[in-house]
Short mmCIF file of C-alpha atoms and ligand atoms in Angstrom, two decimals:
data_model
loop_
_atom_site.label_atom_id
_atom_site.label_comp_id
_atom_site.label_asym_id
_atom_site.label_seq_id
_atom_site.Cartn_x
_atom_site.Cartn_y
_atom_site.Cartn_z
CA UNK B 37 0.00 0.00 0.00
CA UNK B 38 2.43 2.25 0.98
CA UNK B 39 5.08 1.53 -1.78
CA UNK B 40 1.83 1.82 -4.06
CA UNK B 41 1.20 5.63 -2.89
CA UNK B 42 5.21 6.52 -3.21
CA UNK B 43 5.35 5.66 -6.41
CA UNK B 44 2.03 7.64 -7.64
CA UNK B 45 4.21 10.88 -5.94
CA UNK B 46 4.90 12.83 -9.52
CA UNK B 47 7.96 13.29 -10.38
CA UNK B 48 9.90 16.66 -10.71
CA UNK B 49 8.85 17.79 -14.58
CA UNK B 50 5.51 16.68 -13.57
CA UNK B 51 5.28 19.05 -10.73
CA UNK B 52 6.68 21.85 -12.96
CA UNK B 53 4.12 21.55 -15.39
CA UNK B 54 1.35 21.79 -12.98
CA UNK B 55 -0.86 24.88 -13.23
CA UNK B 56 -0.31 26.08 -9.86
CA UNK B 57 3.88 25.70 -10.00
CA UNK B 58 3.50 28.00 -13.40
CA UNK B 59 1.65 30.84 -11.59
CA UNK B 60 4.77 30.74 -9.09
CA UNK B 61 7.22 30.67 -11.70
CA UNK B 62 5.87 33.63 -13.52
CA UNK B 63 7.39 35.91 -10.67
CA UNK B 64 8.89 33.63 -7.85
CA UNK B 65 12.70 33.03 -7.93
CA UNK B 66 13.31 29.60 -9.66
CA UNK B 67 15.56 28.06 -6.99
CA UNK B 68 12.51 28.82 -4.15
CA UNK B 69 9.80 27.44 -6.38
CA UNK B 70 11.82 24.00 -6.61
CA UNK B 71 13.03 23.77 -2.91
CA UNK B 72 9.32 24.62 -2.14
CA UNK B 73 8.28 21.42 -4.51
CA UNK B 74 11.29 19.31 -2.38
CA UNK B 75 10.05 20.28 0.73
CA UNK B 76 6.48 19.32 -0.71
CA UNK B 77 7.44 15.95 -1.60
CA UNK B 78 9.58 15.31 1.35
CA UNK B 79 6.21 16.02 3.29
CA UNK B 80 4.13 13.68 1.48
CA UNK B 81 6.68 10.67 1.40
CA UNK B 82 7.48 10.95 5.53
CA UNK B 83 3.76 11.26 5.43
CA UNK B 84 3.19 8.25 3.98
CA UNK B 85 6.04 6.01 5.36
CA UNK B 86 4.30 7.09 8.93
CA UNK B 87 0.84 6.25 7.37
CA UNK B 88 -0.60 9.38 8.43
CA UNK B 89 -2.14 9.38 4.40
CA UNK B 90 -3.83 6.81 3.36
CA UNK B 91 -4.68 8.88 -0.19
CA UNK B 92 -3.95 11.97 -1.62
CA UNK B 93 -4.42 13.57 -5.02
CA UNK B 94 -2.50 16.78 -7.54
CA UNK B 95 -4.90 19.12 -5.47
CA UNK B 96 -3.63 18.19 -1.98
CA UNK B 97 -0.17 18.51 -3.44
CA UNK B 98 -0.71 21.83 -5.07
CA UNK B 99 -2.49 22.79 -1.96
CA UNK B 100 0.85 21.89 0.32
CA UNK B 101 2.69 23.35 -2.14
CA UNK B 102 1.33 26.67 -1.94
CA UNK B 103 0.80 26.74 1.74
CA UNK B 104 4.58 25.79 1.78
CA UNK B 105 5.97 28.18 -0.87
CA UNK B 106 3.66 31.52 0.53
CA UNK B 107 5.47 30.91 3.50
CA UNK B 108 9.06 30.91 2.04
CA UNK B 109 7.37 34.25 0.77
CA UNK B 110 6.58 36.15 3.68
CA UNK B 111 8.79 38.63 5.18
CA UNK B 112 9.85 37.61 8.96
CA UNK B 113 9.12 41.30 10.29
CA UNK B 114 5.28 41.17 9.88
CA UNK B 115 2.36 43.61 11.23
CA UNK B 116 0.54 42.28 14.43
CA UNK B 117 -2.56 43.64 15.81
CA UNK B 118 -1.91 44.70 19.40
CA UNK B 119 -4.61 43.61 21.84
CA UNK B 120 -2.46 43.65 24.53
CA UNK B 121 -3.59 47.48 25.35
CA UNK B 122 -0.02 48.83 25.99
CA UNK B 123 0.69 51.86 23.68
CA UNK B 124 3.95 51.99 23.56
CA UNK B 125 5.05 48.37 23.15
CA UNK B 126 8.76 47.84 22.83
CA UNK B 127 8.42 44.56 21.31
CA UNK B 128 5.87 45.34 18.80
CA UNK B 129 7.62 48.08 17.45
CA UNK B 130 6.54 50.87 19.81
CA UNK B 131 4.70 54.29 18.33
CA UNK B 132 2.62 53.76 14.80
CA UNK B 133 2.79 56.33 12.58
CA UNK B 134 0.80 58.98 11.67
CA UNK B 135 -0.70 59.69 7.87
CA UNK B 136 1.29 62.64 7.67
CA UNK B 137 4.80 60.45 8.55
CA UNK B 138 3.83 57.78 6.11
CA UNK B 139 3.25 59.44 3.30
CA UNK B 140 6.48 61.01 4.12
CA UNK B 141 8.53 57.85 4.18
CA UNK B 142 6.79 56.65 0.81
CA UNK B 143 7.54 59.76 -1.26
CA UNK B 144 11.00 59.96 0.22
CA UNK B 145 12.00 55.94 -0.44
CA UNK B 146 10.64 56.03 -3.78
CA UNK B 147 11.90 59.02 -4.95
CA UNK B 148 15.52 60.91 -5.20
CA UNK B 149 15.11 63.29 -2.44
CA UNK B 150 16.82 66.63 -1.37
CA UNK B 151 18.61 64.90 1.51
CA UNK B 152 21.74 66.55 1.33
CA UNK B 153 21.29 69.06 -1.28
CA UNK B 154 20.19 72.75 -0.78
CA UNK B 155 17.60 73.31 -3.48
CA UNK B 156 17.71 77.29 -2.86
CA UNK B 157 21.47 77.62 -3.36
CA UNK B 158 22.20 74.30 -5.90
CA UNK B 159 24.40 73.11 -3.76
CA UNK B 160 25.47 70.48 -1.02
CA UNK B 161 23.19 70.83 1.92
CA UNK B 162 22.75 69.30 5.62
CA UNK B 163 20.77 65.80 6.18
CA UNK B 164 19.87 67.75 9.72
CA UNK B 165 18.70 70.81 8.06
CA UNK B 166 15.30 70.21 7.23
CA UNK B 167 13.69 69.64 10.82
CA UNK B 168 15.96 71.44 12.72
CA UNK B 169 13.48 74.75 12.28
CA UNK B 170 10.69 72.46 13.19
CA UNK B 171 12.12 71.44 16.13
CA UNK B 172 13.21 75.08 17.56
CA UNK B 173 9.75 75.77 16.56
CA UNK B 174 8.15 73.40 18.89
CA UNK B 175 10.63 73.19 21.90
CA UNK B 176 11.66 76.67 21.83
CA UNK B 177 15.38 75.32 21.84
CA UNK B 178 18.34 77.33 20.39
CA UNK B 179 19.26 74.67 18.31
CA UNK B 180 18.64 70.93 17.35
CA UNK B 181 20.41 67.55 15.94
CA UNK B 182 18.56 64.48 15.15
CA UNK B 183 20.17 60.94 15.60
CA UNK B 184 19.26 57.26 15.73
CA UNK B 185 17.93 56.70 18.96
CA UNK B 186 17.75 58.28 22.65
CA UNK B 187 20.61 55.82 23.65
CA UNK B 188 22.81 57.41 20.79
CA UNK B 189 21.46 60.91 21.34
CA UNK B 190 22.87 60.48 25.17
CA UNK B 191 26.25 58.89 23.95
CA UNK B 192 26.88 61.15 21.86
CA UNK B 193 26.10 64.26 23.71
CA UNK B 194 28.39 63.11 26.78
CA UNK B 195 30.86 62.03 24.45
CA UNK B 196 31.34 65.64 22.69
CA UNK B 197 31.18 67.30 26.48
CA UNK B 198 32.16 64.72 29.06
CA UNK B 199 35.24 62.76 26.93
CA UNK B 200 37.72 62.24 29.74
CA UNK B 201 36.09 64.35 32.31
CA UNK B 202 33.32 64.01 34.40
CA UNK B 203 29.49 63.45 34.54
CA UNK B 204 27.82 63.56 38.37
CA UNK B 205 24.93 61.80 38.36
CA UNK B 206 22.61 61.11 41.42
CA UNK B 207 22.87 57.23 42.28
CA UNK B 208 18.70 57.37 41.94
CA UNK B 209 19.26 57.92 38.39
CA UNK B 210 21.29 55.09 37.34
CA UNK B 211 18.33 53.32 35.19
CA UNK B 212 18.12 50.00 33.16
CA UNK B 213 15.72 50.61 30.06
CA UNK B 214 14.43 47.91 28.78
CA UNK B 215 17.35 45.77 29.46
CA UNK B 216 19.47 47.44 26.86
CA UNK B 217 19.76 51.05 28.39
CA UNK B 218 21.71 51.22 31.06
CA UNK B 219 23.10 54.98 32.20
CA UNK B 220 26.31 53.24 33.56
CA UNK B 221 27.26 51.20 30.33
CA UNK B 222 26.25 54.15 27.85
CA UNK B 223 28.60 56.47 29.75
CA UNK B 224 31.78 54.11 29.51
CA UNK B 225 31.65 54.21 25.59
CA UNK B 226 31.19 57.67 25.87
CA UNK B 227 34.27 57.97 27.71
CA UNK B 228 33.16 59.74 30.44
CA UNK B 229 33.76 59.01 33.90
CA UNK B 230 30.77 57.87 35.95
CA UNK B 231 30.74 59.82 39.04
CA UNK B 232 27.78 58.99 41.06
CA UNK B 233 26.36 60.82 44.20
CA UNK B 234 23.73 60.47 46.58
CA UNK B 235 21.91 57.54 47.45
CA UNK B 236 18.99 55.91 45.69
CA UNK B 237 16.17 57.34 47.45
CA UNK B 238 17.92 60.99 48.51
CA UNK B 239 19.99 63.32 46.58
CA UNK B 240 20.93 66.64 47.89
CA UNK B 241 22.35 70.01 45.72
CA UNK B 242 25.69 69.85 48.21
CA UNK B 243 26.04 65.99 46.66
CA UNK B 244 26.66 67.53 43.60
CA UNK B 245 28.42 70.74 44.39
CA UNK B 246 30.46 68.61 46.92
CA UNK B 247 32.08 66.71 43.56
CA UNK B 248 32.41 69.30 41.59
CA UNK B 249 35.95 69.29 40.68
CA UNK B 250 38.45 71.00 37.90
CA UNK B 251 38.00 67.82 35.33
CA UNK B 252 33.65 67.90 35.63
CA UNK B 253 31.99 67.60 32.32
CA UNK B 254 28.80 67.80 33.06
CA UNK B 255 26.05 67.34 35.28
CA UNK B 256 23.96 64.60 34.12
CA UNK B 257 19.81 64.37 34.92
CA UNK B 258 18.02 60.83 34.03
CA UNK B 259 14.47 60.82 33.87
CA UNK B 260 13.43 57.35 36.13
CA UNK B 261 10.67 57.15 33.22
CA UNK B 262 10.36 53.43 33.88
CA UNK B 263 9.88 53.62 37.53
CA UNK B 264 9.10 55.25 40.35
CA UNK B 265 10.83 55.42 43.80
CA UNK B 266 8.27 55.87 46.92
CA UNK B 267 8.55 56.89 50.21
CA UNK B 268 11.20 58.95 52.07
CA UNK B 269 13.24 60.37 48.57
CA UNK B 270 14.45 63.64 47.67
CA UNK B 271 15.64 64.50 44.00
CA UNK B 272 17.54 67.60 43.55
CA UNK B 273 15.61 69.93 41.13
CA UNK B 274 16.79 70.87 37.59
CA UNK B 275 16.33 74.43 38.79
CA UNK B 276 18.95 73.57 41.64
CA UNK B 277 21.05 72.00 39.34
CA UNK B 278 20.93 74.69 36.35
CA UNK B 279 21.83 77.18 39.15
CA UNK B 280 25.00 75.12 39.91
CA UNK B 281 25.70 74.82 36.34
CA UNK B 282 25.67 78.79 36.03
CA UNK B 283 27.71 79.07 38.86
CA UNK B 284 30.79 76.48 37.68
CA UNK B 285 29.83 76.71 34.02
CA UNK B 286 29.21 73.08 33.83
CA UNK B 287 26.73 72.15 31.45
CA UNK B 288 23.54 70.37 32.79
CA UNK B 289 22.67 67.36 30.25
CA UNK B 290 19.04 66.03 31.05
CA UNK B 291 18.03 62.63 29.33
CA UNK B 292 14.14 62.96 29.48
CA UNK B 293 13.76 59.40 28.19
CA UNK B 294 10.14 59.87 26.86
CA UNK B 295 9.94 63.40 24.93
CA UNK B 296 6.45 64.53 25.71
CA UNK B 297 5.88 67.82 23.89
CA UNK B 298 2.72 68.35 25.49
CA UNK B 299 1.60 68.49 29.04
CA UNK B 300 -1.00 65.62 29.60
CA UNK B 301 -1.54 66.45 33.36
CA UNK B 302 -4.38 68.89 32.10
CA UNK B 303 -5.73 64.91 30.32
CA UNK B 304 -5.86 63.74 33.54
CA UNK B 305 -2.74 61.97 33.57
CA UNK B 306 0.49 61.90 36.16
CA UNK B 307 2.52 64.98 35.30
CA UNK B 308 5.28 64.22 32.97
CA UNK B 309 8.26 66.66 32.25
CA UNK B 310 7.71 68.30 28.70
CA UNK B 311 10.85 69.27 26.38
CA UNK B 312 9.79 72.47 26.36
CA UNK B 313 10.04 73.05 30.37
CA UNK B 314 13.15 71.42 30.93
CA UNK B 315 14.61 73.77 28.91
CA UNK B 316 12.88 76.30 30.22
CA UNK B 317 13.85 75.48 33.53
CA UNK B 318 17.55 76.00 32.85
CA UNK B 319 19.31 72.61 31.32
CA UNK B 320 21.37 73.05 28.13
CA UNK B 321 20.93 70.14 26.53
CA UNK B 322 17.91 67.68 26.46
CA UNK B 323 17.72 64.28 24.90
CA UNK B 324 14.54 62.17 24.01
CA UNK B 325 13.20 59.59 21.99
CA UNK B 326 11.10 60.00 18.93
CA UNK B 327 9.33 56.87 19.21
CA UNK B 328 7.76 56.62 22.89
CA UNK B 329 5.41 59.30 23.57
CA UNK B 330 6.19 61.88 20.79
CA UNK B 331 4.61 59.41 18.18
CA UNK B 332 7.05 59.26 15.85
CA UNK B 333 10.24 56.87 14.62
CA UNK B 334 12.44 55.55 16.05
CA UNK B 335 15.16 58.41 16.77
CA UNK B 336 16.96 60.25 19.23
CA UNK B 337 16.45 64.15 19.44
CA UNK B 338 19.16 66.79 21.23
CA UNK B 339 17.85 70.35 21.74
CA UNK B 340 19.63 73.01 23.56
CA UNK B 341 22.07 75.71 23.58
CA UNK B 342 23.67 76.46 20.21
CA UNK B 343 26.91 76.36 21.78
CA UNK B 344 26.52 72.97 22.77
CA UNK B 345 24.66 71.42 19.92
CA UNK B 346 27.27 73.22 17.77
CA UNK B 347 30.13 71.04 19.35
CA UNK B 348 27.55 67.98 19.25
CA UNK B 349 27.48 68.39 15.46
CA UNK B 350 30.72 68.48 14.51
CA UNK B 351 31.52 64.96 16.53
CA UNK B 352 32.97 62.24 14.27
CA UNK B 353 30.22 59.89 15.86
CA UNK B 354 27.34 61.90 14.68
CA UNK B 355 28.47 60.47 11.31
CA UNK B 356 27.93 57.06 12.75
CA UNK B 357 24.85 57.61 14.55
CA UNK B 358 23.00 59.69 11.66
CA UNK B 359 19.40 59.21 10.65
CA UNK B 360 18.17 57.86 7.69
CA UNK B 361 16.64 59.63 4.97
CA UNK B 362 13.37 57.46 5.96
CA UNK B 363 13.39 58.00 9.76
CA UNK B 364 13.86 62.16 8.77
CA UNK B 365 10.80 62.35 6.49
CA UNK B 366 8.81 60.08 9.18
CA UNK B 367 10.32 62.94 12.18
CA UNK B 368 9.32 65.93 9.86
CA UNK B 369 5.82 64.70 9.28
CA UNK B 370 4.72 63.81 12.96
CA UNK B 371 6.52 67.17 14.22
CA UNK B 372 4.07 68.97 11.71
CA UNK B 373 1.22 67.81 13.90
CA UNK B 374 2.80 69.28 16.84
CA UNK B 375 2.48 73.07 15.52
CA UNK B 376 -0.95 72.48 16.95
CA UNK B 377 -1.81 70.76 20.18
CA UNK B 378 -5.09 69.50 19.53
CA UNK B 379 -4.27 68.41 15.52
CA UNK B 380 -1.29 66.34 17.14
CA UNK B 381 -4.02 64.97 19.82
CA UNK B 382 -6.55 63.65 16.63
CA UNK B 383 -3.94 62.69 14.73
CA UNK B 384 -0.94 61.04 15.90
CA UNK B 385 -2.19 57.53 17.19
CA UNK B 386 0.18 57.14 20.21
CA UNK B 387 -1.15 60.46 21.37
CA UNK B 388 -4.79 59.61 20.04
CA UNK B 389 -5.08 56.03 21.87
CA UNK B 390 -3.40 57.74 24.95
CA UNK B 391 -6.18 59.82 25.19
CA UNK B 392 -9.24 58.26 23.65
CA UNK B 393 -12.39 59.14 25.83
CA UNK B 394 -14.40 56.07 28.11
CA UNK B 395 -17.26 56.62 26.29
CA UNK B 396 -15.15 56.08 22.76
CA UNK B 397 -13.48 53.24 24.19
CA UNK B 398 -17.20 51.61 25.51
CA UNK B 399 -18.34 52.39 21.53
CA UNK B 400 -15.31 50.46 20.52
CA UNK B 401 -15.76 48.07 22.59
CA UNK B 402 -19.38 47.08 21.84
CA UNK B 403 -18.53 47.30 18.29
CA UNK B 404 -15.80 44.37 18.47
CA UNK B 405 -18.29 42.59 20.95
CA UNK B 406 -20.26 42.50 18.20
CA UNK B 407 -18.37 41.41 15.68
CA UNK B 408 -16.96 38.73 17.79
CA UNK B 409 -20.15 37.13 18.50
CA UNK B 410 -21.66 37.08 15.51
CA UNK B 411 -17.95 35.38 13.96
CA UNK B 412 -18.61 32.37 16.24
CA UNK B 413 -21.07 31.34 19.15
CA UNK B 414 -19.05 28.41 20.08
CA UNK B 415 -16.92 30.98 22.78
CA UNK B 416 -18.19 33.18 24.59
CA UNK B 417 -17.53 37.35 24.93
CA UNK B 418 -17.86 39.67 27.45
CA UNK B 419 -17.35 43.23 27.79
CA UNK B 420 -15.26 44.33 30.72
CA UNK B 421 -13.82 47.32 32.70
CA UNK B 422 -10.19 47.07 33.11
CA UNK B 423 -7.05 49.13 32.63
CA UNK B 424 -4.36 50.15 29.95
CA UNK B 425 -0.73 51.12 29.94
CA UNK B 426 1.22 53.54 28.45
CA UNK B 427 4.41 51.05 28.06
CA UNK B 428 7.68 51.97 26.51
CA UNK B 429 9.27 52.73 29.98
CA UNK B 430 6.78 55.86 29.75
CA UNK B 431 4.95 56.73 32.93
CA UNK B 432 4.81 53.19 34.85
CA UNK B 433 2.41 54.28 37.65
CA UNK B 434 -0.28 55.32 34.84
CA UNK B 435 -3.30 53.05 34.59
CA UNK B 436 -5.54 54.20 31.64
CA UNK B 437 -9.34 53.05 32.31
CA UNK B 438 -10.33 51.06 29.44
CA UNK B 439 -12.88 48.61 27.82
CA UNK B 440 -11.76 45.12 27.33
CA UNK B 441 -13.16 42.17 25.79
CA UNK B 442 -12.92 38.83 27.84
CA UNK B 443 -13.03 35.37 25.56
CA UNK B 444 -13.46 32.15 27.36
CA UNK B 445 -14.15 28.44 26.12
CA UNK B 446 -15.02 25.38 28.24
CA UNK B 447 -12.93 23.59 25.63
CA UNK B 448 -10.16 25.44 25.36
CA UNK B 449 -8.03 26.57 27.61
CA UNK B 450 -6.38 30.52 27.82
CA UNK B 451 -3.32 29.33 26.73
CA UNK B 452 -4.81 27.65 23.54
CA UNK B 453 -6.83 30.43 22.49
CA UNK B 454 -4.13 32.85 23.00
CA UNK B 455 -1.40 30.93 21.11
CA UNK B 456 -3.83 30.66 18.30
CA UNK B 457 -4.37 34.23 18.08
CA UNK B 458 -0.50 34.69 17.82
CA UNK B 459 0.22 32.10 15.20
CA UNK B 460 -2.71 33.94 12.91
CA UNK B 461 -1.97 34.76 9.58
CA UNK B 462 -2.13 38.46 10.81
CA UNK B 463 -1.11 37.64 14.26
CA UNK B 464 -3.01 38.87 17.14
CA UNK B 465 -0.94 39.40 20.47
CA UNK B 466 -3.54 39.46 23.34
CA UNK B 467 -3.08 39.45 27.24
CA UNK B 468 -4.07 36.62 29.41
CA UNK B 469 -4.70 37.28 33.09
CA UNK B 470 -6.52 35.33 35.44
CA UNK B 471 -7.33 31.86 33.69
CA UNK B 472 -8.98 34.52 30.91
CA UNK B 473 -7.79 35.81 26.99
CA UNK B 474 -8.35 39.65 27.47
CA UNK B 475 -8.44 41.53 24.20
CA UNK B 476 -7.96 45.46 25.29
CA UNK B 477 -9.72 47.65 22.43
CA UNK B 478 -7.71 50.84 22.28
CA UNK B 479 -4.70 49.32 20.44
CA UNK B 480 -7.19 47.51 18.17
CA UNK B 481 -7.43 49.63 15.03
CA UNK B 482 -11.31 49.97 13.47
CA UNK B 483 -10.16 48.28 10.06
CA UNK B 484 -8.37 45.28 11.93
CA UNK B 485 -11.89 44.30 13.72
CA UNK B 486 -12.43 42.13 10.65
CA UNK B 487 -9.46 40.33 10.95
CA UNK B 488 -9.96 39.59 14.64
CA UNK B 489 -13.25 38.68 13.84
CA UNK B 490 -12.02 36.07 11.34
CA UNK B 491 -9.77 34.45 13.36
CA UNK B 492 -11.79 33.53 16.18
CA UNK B 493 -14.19 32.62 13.86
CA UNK B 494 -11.55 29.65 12.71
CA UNK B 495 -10.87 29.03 16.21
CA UNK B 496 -14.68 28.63 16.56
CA UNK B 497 -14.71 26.32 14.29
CA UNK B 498 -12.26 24.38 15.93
CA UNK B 499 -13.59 24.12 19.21
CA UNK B 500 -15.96 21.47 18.31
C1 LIG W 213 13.76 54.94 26.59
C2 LIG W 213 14.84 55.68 27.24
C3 LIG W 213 16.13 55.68 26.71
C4 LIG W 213 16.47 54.93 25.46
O1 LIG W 213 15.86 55.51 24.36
P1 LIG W 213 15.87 54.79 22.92
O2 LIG W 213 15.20 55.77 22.03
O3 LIG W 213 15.11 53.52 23.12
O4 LIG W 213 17.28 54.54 22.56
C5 LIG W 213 17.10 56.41 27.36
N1 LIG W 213 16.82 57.10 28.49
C6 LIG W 213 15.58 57.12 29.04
C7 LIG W 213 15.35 57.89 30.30
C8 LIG W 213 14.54 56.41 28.44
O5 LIG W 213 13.33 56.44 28.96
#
């Protein structure tokens, strides 16, 4: 029997001429479309040898086929729908970007672009050029330099001040970021010597005045944006520490971590230092991320004194560190938002799902409820109060009252249901808490409804 169904396995030149193989080879690589057909047969004949196929005919293997070669196809970096409610989610690529940054990034990638070329004088322009206005505009800085990251941004910026000198720090500062930020590792390839003061809960102005020596670079303010110390602390102010900086002409370097450009407290939400305040309040340089709460790319933004970005640009490691054309037009087009607060508010989506309203959410909510239950009756969905977070190391204490969406199944377990929704074709990350799949509606888009929809109606269909 089995030797029977090898041998009806088509051979190679029969495979190739099957109608299904010729739509691949029309505009799939050769070599893929004939390791896909290997990988097809290999399938069926360990297939058979177990006996797990007792029959099979040319649709089943055009079917495998397909299933095997679409995969080859795919790209490993794929879109996901976040369920998970967390804004800001490191792992899923943090901030999504606004219609204004995408169009951006299309125009720019498919086009020859003024990158480094001044249109107004036909000649050789600067790559940092174009926002820098924007920026100025928007924090009020003196000046501005764009890089690849906050990490980078800091690096650099101690690097050009701090090289062999140096940077006081308050021992209540010295944060771990995700596990890949850490102020104490950052500052050795800087090359600038990590003096720390203080102790973790208390730091006082004499701490830092107290090390102030001949060789100090800088003074150096972390924002503790992924936690928060309680209890008996004391932080010296950047007031305090600007005044110190006046008085030594030090410079005072503050990594804000996040970048908020506008103050949320008036949303109801923790205060969070803006850009704009910290250098009003008196630091000279200021370093932030453009993909946490700002909305944007991924990038690394230094504003401050002229003086001091000045030096900043002319660093050989700015060359190494520079943004891409692609991050730049994404940066320029979610800045434009920000020349108005409420237009940034509508229309960047970090900013937007930060701040949708309850009653939004609840409309949201229902909406998906519905969908969900008329996909499949064979689980059951209910609608739920429960919270959000910001995420991205951004304000840790925040809990956003949201709508949720609870799935259960007396046949399947939370686990089951939740793995499933990861390995869909569009996959679905969702949380599970308590024994129950919670699916948190504002990180679910509108137009990806359907597609949740679809999938549990599949894992409906599976239940039974
Ligand atoms: C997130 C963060 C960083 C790292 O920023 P990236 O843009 O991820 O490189 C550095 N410092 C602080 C305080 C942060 O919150």
């Amino acid at each position: 029997m089995n030797k029977e169904l090898l041998r009806r396995l088509p051979k190679m030149d029969e495979l190739l001429d099957m109608d299904s193989v010729k739509k691949y080879l029309k505009d799939s690589p050769r070599k893929m479309v004939l390791e896909s057909l290997r990988e097809t047969l290999d399938y069926f004949r360990k297939s058979i040898l177990e006996g797990a196929i007792e029959d099979f005919n040319n649709e089943d293997i055009a079917n495998k086929f397909e299933n095997i070669i679409e995969l080859h196809n795919k790209s490993k970096l794929n879109r996901v729908i976040n369920a998970a409610g967390i804004v800001i989610h490191t792992n899923l690529g943090r901030s999504i970007l606004s219609e204004k940054a995408m169009k951006n990034v299309i125009e720019v990638a498919a086009n020859y672009n003024n990158l480094e070329y001044d249109l107004e004088k036909g000649q050789r322009g600067s790559r940092y050029s174009h926002i820098e206005e924007l920026i100025k505009e928007i924090t009020g800085a003196e000046a501005a330099l764009v890089v690849n990251n906050n990490a980078a941004a800091v690096m650099l910026v101690l690097n050009t001040l701090c090289e062999n000198k140096e940077a006081i720090v308050s021992r209540g500062q010295l944060v771990e970021i995700g596990g890949s930020f850490r102020v104490p590792e950052v500052m050795k390839f800087s090359r600038a010597t990590l003096v720390e003061v203080g102790t973790t809960n208390r730091t006082h102005v004499y701490d830092y005045e107290n090390n102030i020596k001949e060789n100090t670079g800088v003074l150096l303010k972390v924002h503790t944006s992924n936690f928060k110390i309680m209890g008996f602390t004391e932080e010296v102010s950047l007031e305090e520490l600007a005044v110190l900086g006046k008085k030594y002409s030090i410079p005072v370097v503050e990594d804000i971590g996040s970048g908020v450009l506008i103050d949320l407290s008036k949303y109801g939400f923790i205060y969070e230092p803006t850009v704009q305040e910290s250098l009003r309040k008196g630091a000279d340089v200021v370093t932030f991320s453009g993909d946490k709460m700002l909305g944007g790319p991924q990038a690394g933004i230094i504003v401050g004194k002229k003086e001091y970005i000045d030096k900043i640009k002319k660093n050989q490691l700015t060359r190494a560190l520079r943004i891409d054309k692609m991050t730049l037009a994404a940066l320029e087009g979610t800045l434009k938002y920000y020349v108005d607060e409420e237009y940034a508010i509508k229309n960047i989506p970090t900013l937007n799902m930060m701040l949708m309203s309850k009653e939004d959410l609840k409309k949201k909510a229902f909406k998906l409820r519905k969908k969900l239950r008329s996909a499949t009756e064979n689980l059951l969905f209910n609608m739920a109060e429960d919270y959000s977070m910001v995420g991205g190391g951004s304000m840790p204490t925040e809990k956003m009252p949201t709508y949720v969406i609870k799935v259960k199944s007396d046949k399947l377990s939370e686990k089951q249901i939740e793995e499933m929704l990861r390995k869909n074709n569009v996959p679905i990350v969702a949380r599970v808490y308590n024994g129950e799949v919670i699916l948190d509606v504002r990180t679910i888009l509108e137009e990806d409804m359907d597609i949740i929809a679809e999938a549990f109606k599949v894992i409906g269909e599976n239940v039974i």
